[in-house]
Short mmCIF file of N, CA and C in Angstrom, two decimals:
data_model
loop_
_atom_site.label_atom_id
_atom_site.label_comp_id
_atom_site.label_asym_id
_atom_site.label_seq_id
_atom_site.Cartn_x
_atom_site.Cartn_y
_atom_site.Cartn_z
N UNK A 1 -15.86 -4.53 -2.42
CA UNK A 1 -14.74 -4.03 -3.18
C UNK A 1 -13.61 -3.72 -2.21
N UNK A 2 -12.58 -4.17 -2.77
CA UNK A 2 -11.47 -3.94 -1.78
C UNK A 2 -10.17 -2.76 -2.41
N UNK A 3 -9.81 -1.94 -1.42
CA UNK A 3 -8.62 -1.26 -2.50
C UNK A 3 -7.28 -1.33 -1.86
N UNK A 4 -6.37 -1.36 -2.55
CA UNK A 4 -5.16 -1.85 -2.92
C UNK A 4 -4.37 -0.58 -2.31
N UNK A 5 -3.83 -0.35 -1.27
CA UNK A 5 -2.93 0.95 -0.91
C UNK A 5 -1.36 0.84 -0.28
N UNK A 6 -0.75 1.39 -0.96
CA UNK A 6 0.61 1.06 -0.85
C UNK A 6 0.90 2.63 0.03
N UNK A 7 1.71 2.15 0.95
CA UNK A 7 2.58 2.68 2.27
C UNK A 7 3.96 3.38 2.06
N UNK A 8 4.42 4.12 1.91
CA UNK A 8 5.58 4.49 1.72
C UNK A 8 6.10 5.42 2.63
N UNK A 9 7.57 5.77 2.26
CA UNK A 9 8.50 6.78 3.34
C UNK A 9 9.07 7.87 2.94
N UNK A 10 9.51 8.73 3.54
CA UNK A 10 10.09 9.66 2.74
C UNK A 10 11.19 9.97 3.32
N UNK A 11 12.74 9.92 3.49
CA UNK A 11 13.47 10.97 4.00
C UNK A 11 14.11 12.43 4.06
N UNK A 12 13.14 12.50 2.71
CA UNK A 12 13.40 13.98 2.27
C UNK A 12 13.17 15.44 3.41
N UNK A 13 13.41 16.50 3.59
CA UNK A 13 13.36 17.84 4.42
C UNK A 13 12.00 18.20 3.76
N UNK A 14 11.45 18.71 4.89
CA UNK A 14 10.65 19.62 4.50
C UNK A 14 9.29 18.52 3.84
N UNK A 15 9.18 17.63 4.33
CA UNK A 15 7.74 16.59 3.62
C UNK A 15 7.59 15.94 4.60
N UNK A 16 6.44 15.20 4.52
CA UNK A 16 5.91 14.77 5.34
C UNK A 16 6.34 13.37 5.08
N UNK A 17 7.02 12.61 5.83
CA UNK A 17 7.61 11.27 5.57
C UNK A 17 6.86 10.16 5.48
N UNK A 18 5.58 10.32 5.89
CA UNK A 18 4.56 8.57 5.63
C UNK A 18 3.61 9.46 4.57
N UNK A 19 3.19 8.54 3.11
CA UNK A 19 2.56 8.83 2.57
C UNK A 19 1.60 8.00 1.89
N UNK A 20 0.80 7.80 2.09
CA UNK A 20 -0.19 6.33 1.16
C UNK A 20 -0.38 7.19 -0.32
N UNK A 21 -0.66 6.15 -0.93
CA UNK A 21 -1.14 6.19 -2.40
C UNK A 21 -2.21 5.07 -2.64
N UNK A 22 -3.45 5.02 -3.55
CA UNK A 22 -4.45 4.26 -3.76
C UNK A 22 -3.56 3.35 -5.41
N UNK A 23 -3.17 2.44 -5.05
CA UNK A 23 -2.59 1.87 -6.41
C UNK A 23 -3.64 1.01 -7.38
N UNK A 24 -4.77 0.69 -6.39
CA UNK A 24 -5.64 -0.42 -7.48
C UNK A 24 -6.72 -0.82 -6.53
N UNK A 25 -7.36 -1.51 -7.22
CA UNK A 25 -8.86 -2.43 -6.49
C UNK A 25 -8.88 -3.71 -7.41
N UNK A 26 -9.79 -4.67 -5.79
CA UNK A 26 -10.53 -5.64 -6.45
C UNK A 26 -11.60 -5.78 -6.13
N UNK A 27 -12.57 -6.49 -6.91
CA UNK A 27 -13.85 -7.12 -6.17
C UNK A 27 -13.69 -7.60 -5.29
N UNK A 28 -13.25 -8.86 -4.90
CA UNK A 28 -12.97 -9.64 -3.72
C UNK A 28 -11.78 -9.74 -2.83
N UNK A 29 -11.79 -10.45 -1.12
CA UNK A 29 -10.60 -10.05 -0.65
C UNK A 29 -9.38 -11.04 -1.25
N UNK A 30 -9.80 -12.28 -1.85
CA UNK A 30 -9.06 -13.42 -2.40
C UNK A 30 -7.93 -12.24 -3.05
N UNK A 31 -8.73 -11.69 -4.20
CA UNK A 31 -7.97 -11.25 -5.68
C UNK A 31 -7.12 -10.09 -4.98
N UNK A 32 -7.59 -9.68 -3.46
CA UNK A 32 -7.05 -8.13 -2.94
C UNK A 32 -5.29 -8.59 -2.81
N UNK A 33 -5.25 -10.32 -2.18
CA UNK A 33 -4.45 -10.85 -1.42
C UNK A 33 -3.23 -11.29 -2.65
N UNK A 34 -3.93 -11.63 -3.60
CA UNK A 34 -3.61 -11.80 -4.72
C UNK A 34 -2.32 -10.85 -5.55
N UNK A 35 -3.20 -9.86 -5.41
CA UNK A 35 -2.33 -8.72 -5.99
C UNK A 35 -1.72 -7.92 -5.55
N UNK A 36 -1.66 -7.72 -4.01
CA UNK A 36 -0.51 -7.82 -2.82
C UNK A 36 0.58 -8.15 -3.24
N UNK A 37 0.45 -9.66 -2.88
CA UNK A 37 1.45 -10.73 -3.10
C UNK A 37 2.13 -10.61 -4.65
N UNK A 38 1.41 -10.09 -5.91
CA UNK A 38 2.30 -9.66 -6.79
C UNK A 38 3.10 -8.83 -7.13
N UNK A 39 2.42 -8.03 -6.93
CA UNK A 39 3.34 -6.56 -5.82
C UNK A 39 4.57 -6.81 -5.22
N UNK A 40 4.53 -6.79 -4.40
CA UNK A 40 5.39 -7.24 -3.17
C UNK A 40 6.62 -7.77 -3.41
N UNK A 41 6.43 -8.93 -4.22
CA UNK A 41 7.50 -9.94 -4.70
C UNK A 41 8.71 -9.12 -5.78
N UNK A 42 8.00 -8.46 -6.64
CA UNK A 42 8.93 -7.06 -7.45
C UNK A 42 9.73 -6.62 -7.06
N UNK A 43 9.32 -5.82 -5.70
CA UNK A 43 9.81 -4.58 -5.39
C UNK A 43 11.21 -4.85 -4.61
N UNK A 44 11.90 -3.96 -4.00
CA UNK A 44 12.74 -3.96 -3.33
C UNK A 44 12.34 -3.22 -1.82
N UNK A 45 12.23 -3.46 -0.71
CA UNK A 45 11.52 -2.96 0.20
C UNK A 45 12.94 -2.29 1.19
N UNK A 46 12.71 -1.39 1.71
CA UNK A 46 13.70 -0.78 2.56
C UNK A 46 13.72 0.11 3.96
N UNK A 47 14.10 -0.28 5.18
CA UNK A 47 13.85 0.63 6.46
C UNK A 47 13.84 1.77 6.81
N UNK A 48 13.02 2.22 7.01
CA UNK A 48 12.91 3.82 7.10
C UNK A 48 13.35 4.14 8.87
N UNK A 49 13.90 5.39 9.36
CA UNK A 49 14.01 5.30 10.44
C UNK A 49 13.46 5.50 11.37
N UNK A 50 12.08 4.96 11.30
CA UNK A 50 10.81 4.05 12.43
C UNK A 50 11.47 2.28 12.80
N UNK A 51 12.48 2.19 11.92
CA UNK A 51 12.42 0.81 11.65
C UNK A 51 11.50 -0.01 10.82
N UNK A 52 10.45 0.54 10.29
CA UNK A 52 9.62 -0.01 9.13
C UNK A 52 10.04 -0.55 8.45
N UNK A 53 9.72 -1.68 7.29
CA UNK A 53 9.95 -1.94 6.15
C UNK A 53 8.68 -1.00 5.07
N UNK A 54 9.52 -0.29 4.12
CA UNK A 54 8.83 0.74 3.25
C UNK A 54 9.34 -0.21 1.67
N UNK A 55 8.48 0.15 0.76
CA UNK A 55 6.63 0.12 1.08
C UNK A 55 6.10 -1.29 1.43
N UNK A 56 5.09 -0.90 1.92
CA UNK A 56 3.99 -1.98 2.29
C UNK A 56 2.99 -1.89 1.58
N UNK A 57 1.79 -3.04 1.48
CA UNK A 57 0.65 -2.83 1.22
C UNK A 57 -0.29 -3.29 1.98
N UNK A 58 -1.47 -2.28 2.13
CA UNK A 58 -2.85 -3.00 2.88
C UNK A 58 -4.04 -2.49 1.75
N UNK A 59 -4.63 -3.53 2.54
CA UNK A 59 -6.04 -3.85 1.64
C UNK A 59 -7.21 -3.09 2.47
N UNK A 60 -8.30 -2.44 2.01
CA UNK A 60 -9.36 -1.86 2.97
C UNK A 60 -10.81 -1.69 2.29
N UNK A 61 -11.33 -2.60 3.18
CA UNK A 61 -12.35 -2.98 2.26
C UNK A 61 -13.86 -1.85 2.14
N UNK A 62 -14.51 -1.55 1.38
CA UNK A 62 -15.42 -0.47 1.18
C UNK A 62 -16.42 -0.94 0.45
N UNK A 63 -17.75 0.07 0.88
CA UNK A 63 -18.66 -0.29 0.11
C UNK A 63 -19.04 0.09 -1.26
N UNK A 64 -19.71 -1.01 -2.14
CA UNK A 64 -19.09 -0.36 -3.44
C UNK A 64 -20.59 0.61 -3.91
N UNK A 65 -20.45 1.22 -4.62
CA UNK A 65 -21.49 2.26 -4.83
C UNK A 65 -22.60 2.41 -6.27
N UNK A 66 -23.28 2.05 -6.48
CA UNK A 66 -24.17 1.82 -7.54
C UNK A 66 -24.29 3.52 -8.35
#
């Protein structure tokens, strides 16, 4: 099982500026890559001042649990 975690920034005072969020899962890494890439294509992505592009997504794969 793979899960779906999107990367984000913050420039706000007083917060902590990198923040992940768990947005989704898949069974496999195909469908992980999959729904990345659908993602992704939507959004509007923008530099935070690390120079990053915010948000991102990574995939991380886990074991799944009976």
């Amino acid at each position: 099982m793979y899960l779906i975690i999107k990367h984000d920034f913050d420039n706000m005072e007083n917060k902590d500026p990198w923040f992940n969020e768990i947005v989704g899962y898949t069974e496999d890494e195909i469908g992980a890559i999959k729904y990345i890439n659908e993602i992704i294509k939507d959004i509007k992505q923008y530099s935070g001042y690390d120079g990053s592009m915010y948000p991102y997504y990574t995939k991380r794969y886990i074991e799944k649990l009976l």
